[in-house]
Coordinates of C-alpha atoms and ligand atoms in Angstrom, one line a residue:
X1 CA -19.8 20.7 -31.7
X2 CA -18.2 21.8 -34.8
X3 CA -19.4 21.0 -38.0
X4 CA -17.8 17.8 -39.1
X5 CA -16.8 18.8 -42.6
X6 CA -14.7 21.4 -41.1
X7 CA -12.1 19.3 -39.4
X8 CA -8.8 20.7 -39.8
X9 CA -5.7 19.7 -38.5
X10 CA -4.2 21.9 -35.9
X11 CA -1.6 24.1 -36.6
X12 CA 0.0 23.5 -33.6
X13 CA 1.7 21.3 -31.5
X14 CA -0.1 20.7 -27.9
X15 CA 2.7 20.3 -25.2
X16 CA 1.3 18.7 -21.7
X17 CA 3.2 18.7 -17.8
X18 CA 2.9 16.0 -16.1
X19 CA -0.5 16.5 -13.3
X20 CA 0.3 15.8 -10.2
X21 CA -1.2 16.9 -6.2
X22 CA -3.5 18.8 -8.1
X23 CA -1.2 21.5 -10.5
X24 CA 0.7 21.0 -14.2
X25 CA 4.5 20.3 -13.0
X26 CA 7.6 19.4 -15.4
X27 CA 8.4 17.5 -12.1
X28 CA 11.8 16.0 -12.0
X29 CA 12.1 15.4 -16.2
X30 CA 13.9 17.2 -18.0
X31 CA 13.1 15.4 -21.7
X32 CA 9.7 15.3 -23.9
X33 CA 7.9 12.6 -26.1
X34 CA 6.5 14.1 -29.4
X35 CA 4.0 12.1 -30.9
X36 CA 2.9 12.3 -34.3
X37 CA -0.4 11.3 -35.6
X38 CA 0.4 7.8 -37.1
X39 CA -2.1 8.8 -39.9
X40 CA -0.7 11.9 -41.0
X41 CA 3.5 11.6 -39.7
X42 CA 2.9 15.3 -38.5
X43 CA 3.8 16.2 -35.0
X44 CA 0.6 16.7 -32.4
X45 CA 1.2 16.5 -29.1
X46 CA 4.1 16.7 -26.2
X47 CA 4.6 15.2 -22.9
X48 CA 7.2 14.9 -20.7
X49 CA 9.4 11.7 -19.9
X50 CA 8.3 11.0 -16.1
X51 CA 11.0 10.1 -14.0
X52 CA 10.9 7.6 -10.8
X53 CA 11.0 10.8 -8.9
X54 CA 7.9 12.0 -10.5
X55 CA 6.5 8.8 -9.6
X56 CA 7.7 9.6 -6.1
X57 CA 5.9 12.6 -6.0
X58 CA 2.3 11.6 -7.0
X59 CA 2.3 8.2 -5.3
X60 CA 3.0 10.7 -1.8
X61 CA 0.3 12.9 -2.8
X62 CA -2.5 10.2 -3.7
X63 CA -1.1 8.5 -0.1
X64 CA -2.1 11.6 2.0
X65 CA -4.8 12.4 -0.3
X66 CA -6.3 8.9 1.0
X67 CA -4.7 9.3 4.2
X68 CA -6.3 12.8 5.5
X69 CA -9.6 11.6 3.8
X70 CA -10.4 14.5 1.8
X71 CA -12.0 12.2 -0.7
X72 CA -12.4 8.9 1.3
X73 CA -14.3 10.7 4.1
X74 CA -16.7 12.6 2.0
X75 CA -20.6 11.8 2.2
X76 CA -21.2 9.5 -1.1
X77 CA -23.5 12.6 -2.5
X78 CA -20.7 14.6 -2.3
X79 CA -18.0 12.4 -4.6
X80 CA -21.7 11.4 -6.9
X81 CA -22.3 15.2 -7.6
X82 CA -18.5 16.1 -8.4
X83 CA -17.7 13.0 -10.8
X84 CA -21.3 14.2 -12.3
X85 CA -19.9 17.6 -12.7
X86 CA -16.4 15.9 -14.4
X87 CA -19.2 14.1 -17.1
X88 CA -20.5 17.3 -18.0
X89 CA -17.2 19.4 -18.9
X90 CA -16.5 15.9 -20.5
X91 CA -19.5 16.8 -22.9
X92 CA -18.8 21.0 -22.6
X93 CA -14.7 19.4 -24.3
X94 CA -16.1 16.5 -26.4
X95 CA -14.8 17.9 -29.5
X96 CA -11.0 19.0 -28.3
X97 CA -10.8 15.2 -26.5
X98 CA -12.2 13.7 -29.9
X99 CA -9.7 15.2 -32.1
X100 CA -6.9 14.5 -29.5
X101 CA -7.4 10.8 -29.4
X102 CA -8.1 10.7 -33.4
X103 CA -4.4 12.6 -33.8
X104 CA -2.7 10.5 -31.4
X105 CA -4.2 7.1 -31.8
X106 CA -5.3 7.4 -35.3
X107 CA -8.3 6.8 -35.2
X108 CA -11.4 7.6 -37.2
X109 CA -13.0 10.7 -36.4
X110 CA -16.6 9.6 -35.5
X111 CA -15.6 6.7 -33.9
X112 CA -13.8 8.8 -31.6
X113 CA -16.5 11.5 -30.8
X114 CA -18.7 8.8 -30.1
X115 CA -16.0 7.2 -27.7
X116 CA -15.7 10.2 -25.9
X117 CA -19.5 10.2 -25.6
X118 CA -19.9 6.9 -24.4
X119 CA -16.9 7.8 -21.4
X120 CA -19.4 10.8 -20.3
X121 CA -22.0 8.6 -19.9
X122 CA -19.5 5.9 -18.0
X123 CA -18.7 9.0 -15.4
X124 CA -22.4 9.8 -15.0
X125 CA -23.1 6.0 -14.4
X126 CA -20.0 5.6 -11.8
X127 CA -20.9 8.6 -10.2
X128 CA -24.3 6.9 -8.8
X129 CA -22.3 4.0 -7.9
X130 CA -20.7 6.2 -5.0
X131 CA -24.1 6.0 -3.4
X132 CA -24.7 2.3 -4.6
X133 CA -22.0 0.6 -3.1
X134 CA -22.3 -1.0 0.8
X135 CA -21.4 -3.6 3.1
X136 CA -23.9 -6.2 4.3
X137 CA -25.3 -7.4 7.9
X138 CA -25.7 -10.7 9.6
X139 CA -28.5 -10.9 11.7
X140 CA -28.7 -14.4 12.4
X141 CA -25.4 -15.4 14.5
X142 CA -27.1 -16.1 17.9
X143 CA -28.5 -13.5 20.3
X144 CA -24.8 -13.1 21.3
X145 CA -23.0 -11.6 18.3
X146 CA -24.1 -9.5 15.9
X147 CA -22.0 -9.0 12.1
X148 CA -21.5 -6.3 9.8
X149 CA -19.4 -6.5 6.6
X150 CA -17.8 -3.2 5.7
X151 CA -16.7 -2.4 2.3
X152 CA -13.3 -0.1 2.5
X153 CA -11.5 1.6 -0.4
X154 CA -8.1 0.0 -0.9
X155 CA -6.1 3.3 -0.6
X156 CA -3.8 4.5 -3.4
X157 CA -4.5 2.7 -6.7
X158 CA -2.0 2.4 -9.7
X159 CA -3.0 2.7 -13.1
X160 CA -1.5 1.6 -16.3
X161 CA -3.8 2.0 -19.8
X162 CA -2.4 1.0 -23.1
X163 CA -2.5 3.0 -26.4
X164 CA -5.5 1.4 -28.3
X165 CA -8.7 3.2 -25.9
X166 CA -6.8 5.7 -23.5
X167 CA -10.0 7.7 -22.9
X168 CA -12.4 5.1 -22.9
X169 CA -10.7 2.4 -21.2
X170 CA -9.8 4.8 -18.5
X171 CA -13.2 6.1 -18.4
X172 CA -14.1 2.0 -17.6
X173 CA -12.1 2.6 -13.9
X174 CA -11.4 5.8 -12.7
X175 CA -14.5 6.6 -12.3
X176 CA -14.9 3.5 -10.5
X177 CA -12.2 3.7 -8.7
X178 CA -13.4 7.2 -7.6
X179 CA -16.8 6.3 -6.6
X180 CA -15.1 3.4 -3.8
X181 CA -13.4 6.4 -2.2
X182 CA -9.8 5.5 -3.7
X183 CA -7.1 8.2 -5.3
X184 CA -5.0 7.3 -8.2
X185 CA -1.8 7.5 -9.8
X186 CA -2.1 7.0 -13.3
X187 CA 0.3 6.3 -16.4
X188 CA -0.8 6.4 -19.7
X189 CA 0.8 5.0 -22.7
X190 CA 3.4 7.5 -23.5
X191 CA 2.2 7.4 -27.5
X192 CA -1.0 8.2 -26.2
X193 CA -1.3 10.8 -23.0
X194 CA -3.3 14.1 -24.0
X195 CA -6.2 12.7 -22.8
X196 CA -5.7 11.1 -19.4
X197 CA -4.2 14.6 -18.9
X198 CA -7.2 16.5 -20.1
X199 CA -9.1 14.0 -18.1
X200 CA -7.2 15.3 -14.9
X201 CA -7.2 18.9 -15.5
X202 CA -11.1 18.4 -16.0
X203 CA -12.0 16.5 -12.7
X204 CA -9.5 19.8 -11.0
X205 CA -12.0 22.1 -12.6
X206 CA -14.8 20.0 -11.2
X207 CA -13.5 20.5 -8.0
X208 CA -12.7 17.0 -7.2
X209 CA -9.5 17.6 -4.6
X210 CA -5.8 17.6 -5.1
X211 CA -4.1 14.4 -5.0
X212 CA -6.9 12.3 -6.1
X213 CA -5.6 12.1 -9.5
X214 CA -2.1 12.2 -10.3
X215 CA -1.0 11.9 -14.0
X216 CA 2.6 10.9 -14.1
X217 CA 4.1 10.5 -18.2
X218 CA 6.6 8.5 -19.4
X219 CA 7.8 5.0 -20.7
X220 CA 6.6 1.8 -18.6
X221 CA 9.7 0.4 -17.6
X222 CA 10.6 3.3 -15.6
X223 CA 7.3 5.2 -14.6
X224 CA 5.4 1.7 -14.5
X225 CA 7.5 -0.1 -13.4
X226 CA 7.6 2.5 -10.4
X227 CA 4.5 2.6 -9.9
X228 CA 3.9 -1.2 -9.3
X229 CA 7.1 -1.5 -7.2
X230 CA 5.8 1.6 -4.6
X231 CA 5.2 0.0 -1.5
X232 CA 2.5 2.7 -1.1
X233 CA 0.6 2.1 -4.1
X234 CA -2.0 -0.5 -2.5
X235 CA -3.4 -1.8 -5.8
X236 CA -2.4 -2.0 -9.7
X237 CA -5.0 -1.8 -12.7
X238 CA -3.3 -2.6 -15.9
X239 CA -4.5 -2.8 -18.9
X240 CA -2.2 -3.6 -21.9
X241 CA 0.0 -7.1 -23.2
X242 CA -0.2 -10.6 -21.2
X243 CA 3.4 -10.8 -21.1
X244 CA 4.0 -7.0 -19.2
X245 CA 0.3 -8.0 -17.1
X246 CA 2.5 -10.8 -16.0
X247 CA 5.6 -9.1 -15.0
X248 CA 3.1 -6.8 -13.3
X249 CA 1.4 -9.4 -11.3
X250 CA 5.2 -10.9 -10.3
X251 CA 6.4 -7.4 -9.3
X252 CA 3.0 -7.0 -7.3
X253 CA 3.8 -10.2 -5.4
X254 CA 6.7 -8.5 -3.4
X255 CA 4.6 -6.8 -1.0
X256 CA 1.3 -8.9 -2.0
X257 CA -0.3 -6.0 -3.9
X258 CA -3.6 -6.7 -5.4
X259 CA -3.4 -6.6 -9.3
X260 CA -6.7 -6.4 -11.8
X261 CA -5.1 -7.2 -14.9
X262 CA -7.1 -6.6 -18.7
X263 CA -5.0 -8.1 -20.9
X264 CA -4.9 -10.2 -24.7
X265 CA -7.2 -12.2 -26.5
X266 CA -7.6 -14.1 -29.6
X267 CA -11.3 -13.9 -29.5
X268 CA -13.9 -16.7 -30.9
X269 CA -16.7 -15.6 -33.4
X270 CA -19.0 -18.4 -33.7
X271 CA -21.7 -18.9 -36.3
X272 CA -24.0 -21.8 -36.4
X273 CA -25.9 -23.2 -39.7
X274 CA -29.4 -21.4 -38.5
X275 CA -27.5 -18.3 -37.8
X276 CA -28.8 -14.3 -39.1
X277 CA -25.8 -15.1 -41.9
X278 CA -26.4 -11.2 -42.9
X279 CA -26.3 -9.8 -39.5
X280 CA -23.2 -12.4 -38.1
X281 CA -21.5 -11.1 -41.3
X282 CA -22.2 -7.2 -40.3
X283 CA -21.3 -8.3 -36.6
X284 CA -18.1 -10.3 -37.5
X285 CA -16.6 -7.7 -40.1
X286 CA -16.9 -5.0 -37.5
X287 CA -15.4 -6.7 -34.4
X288 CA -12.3 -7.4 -36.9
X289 CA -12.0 -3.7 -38.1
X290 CA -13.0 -2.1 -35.2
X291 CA -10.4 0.7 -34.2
X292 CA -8.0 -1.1 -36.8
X293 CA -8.5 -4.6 -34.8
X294 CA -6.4 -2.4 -32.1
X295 CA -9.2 -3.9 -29.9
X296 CA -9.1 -6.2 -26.7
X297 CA -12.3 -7.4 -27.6
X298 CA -11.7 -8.0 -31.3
X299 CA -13.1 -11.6 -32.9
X300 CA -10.1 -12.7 -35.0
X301 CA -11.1 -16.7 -35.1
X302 CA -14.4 -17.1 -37.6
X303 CA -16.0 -20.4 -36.3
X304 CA -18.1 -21.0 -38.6
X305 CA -20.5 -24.1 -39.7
X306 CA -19.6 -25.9 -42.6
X307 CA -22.7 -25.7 -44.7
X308 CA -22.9 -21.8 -44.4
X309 CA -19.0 -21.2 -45.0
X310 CA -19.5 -20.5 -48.6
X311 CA -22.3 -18.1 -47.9
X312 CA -20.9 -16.2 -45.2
X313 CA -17.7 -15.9 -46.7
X314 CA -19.4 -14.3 -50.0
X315 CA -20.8 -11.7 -47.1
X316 CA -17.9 -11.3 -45.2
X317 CA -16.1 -10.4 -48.3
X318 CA -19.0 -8.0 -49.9
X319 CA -18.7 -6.4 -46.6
X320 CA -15.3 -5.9 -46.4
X321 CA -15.1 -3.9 -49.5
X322 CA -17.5 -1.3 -48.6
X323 CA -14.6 -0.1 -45.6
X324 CA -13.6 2.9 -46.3
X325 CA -10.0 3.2 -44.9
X326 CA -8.7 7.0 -45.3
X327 CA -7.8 10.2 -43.3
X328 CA -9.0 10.2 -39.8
X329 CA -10.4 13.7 -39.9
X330 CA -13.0 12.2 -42.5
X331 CA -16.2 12.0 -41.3
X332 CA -17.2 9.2 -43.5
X333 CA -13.6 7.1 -42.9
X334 CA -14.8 4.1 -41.3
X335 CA -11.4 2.5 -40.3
X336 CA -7.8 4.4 -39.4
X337 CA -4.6 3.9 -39.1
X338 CA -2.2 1.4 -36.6
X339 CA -1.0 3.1 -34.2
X340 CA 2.9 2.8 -34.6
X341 CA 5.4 1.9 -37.0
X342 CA 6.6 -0.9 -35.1
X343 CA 3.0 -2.3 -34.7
X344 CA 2.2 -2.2 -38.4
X345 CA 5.2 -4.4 -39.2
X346 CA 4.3 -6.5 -36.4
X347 CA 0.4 -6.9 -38.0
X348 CA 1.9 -7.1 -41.7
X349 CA 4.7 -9.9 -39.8
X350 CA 1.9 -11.9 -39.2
X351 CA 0.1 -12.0 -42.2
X352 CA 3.1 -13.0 -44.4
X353 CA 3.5 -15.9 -41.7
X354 CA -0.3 -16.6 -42.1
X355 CA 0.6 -16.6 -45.9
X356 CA 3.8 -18.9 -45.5
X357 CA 2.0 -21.7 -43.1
X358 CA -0.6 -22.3 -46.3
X359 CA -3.5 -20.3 -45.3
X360 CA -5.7 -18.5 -48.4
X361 CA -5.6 -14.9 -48.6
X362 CA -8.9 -13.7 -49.4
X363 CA -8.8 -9.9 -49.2
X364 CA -6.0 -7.3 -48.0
X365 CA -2.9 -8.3 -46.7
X366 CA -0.9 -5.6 -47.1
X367 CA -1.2 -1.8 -46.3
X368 CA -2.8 1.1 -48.2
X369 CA -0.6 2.8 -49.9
X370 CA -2.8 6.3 -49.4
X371 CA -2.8 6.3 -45.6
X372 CA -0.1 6.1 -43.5
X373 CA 0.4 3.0 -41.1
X374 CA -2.8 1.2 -41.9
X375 CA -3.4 -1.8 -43.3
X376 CA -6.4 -3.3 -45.4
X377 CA -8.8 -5.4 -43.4
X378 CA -7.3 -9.0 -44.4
X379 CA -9.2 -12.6 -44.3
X380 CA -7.4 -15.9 -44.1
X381 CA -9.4 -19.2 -45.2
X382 CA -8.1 -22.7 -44.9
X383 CA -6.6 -22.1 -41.8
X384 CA -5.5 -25.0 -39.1
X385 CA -6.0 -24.2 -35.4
X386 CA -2.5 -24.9 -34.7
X387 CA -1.3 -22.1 -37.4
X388 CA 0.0 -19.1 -35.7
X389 CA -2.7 -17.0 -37.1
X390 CA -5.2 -18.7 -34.7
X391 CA -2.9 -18.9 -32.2
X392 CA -1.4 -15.1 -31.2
X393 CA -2.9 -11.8 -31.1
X394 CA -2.0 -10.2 -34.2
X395 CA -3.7 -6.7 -32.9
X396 CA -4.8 -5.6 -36.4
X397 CA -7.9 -6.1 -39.1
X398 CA -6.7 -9.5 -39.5
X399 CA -9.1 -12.7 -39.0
X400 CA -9.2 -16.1 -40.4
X401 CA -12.1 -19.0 -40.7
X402 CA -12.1 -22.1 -39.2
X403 CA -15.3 -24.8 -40.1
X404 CA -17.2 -27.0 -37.4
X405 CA -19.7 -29.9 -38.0
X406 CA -20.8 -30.0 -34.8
X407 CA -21.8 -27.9 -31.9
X408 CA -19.1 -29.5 -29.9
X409 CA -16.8 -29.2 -32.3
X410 CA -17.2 -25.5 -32.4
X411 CA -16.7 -25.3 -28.7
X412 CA -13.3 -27.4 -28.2
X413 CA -12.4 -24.7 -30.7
X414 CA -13.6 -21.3 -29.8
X415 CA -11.9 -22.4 -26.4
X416 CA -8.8 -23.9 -28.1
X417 CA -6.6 -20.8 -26.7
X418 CA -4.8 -19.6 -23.6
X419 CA -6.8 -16.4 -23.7
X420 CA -10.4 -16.0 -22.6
X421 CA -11.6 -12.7 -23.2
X422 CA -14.5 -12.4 -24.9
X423 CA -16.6 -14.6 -27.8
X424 CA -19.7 -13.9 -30.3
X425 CA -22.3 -16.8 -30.8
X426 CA -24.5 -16.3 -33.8
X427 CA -27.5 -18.8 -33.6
X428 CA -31.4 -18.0 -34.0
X429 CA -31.4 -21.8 -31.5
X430 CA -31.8 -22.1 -27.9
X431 CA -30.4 -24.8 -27.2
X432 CA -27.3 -24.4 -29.1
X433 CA -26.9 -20.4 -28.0
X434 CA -26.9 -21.7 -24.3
X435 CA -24.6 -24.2 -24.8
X436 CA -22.6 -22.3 -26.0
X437 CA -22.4 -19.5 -23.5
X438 CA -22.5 -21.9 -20.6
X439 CA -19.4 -23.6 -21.9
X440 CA -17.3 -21.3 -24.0
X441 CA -14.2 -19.7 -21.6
X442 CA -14.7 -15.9 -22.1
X443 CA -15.5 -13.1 -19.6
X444 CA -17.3 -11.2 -22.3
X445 CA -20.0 -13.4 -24.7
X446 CA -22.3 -11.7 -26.9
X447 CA -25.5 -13.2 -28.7
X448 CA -26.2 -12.2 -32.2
X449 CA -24.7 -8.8 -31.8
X450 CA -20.5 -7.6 -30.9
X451 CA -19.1 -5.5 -28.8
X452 CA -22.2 -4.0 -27.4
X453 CA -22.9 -3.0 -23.8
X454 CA -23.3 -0.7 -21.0
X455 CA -21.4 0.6 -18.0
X456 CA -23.8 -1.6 -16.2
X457 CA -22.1 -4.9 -17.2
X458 CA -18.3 -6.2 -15.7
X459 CA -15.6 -6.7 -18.5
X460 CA -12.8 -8.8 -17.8
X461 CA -11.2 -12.3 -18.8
X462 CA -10.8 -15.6 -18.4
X463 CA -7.6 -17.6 -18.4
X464 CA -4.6 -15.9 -19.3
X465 CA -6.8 -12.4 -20.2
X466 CA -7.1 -10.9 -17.3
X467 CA -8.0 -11.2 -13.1
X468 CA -11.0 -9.1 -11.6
X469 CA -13.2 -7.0 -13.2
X470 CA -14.3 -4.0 -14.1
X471 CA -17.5 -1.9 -14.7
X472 CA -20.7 -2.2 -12.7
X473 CA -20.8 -2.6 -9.0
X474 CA -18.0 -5.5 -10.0
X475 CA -15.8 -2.4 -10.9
X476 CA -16.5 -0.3 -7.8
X477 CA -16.2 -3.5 -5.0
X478 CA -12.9 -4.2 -6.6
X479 CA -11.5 -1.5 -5.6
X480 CA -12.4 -2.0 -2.0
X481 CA -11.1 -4.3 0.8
X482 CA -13.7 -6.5 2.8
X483 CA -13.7 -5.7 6.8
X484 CA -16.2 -8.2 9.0
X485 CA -16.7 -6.6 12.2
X486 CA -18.4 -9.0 15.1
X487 CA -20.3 -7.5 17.8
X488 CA -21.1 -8.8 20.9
X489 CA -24.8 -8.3 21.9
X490 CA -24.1 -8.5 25.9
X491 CA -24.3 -12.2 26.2
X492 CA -20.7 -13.3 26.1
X493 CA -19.9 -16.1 28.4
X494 CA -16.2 -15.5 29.6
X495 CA -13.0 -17.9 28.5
X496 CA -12.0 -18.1 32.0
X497 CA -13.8 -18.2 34.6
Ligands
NDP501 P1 2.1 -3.0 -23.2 O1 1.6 -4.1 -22.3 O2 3.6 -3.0 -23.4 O3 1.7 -1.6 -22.6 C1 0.6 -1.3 -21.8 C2 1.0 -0.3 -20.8 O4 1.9 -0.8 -19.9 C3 1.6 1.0 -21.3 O5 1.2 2.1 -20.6 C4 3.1 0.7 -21.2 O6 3.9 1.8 -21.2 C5 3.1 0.0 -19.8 N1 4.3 -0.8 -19.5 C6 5.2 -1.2 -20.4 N2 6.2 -1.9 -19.7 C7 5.9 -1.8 -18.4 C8 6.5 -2.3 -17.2 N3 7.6 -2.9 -17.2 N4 5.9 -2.0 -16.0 C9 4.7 -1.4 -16.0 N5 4.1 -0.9 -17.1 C10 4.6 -1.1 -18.3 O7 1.3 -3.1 -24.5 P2 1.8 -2.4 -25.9 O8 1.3 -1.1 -25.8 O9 3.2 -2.6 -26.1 O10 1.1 -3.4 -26.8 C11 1.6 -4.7 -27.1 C12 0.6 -5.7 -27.3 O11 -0.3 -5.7 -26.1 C13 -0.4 -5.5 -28.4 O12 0.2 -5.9 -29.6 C14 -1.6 -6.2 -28.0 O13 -1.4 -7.6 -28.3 C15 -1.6 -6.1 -26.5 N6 -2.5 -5.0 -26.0 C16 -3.6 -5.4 -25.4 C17 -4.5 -4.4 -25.0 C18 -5.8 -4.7 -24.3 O14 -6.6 -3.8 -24.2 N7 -5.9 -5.9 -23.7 C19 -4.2 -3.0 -25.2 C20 -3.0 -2.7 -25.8 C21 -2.1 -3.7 -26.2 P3 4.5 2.5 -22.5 O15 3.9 1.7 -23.7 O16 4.2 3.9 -22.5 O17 6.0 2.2 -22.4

């Protein structure tokens, strides 16, 4: 690794083909993408608009990829070892995937070395899941019939990441979807590519065969939109906005794809009266900054009990000024940029509406004027559950506070939402921690810590956040159809006679 205080930014602009049965292609496009680091405005990287013909191309090549079971029909120690081998040239090209993902998300340096980390350690994980995963047996249906369950992989699976985790969020399925014996045709976001590309190129070099990952770039509504209409894609994976995770799960309907959908979520933090108040404030101020708030995951709604408002907020706001918000390539910048022009004005949209519906302003609110597209980590008081602010996902450093009396109180509210990601419970009590985990609405819950975890654990939502899950042996058997197979033991006793 180089030696952090020399980052520099590349002179150069990186230009990417699409990746698809196995080679770089320009395919069927004919027009590029630049993308400039939303930190810096200065170009970075290149990819090239996919077209429904590129589309065309990989979805055939994943199809007889799956079809001639040159990855399917593998022993399991076989597909383990070479997604192994993909981890390690993941760890040999930490540093050029870091700096990629800093440039084009705008992220902080660090955070992103240590993302990339964490994804090597997801591939070495999923790899042993290849061996992990089987079917079942049922030895008790009569000494006629004998049962097996099978577990199959799906076939060709589609997948659509946003801009906010591209390498770490993929790292959270194909891997996964590897290990159950499926090939893939993915699409990143188009502001956000390098990596899934790198990430192909890599598992090629591992030796992992042609056609089992096909990187296809582009805008969603044409190469997303193709890629959940192809009647030979068997299953879609997105990741990204409720609204386009709905149109996906509609489109999916026509020929009754399977969809596993990660979408929004305006996430519950709640702290009761015997909470850790210096730890909840550590633990609430970073699931609100984290990646600029750009987060799934983020807690944007501060539950907190009435007697320990004051207190908390002094902490909350102490913390808050110690963020250092600067230049990416910093090792010591704690919080980045937003990723677009068009998603800053949407984050500083919402906070003049939070402003306009009466809630107090208590720090930030707008941008900083040194860095490009970011904006200051901002926290509403007096804020009604019906305002906007506790309503949408705003998708930025922006969270508000809400008080509770009692412990059901704090409930009805934490799951007063359509969403039902993920929530944060902040007690040193049983009683009231298990309450609250057994009743809150959230496919992610953490206890007196945030956003922690392990490739071990599912991720996924409730309610309008998501269907299926990811991660874990959840992430591998979602990827595979069910087969029962009955077996008769000798002893069937004809229909007709
Ligand atoms: P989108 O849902 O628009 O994008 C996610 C992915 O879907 C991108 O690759 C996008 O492509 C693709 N896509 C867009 N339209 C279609 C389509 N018609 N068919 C298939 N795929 C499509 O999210 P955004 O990036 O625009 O972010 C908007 C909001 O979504 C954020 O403000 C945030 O609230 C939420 N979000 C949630 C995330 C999560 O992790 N749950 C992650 C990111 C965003 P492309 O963008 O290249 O056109």
């Amino acid at each position: 690794m180089l030696d952090a205080s020399l980052v520099q930014f590349p002179k150069d602009t990186r230009r990417f083909q699409q990746f698809i049965d196995g080679r770089w292609t320009a395919g069927a496009s004919s027009a590029e993408i630049v993308r400039q680091s939303p930190a810096h405005g200065r170009d970075v990287t290149a990819i090239l608009v996919g077209t429904a013909l590129d589309v065309e191309a990989a979805v055939r090549a994943a199809r007889i990829a799956f079809d001639d079971g040159r990855w399917s029909g593998l022993p399991s120690s076989a597909r383990c070892k070479l997604l192994r081998r993909v981890a390690d040239l993941i760890r040999r090209d930490a540093e050029d995937l870091a700096m990629l993902e800093t440039l084009e998300v705008g992220k902080p340096i660090t955070q992103s070395r240590g993302e990339v980390a964490g994804a090597a350690d997801i591939w070495d994980y999923a790899a042993g899941m290849a061996q992990a995963l089987h079917g079942d047996s049922h030895n008790n249906l009569g000494d006629g019939l004998f049962g097996m369950v099978l577990r199959e992989p799906i076939g060709v699976v589609g997948i659509i990441t946003p801009w906010n985790y591209p390498f770490f969020i993929l790292a959270e399925r194909l891997p996964f979807i590897l290990a159950s014996g499926c090939t893939a045709v993915i699409k990143p976001s188009e502001m956000t590519s390098a990596t899934t590309l790198r990430i192909a190129e890599l598992a090629a070099e591992a030796g992992v065969p042609a056609g089992v990952i096909n990187v296809v770039t582009g805008t969603g509504p044409v190469v997303g939109q193709a890629i959940v209409d192809h009647p030979l894609v068997d299953m879609v994976s997105f990741t990204g906005s409720t609204n386009i995770g709905r149109s996906t799960m509609v489109n999916s309907a026509r020929h009754i794809k399977k969809v596993s959908l990660e979408l929004g979520g305006k996430n519950p933090q709640v702290v009761f009266a015997d909470a850790n108040l210096q730890a909840a404030a550590d633990g609430l101020v970073y699931g609100m900054v984290a990646n600029a708030g750009q987060t799934c995951v983020s807690g944007s709604r501060f539950i907190v009990h009435r007697d320990v408002a004051a207190e908390l907020q002094k902490l909350l706001l102490a913390k808050i000024a110690r963020i250092t918000v600067g230049d990416t390539l910093d090792p010591a910048v704690k919080m980045g940029s937003i990723i677009s022009p068009v998603q800053h004005a949407k984050v500083l949209g919402y906070i003049e509406r939070a402003k306009s519906d009466g809630a107090e302003l208590l720090c930030g609110g707008g941008a900083n004027t040194e860095l490009l597209l970011s904006v200051l980590p901002t926290l509403f008081a007096e804020t009604r559950p019906e305002m906007q602010i506790n309503r949408e996902e705003v998708f930025g450093p922006v969270a508000s506070l809400l008080t509770f009396e009692t412990a059901e109180e704090a409930i009805a509210l934490a799951n007063d939402t359509e969403y039902g990601l993920s929530a944060g419970i902040w007690s040193t009590n049983l009683q009231n921690t298990l309450q609250a985990v057994r009743r809150i609405k959230a496919g992610r819950v953490w206890v007196n810590t945030f956003m922690a975890g392990g490739p071990e654990m599912p991720i996924g939502g409730f309610r309008q956040s998501g269907i299926g899950r990811e991660s874990g042996i959840y992430g591998v058997e979602e990827y595979t159809e069910i087969k029962s197979v009955h077996i008769d033991m000798g002893a069937r006793s004809p229909w007709l006679v």
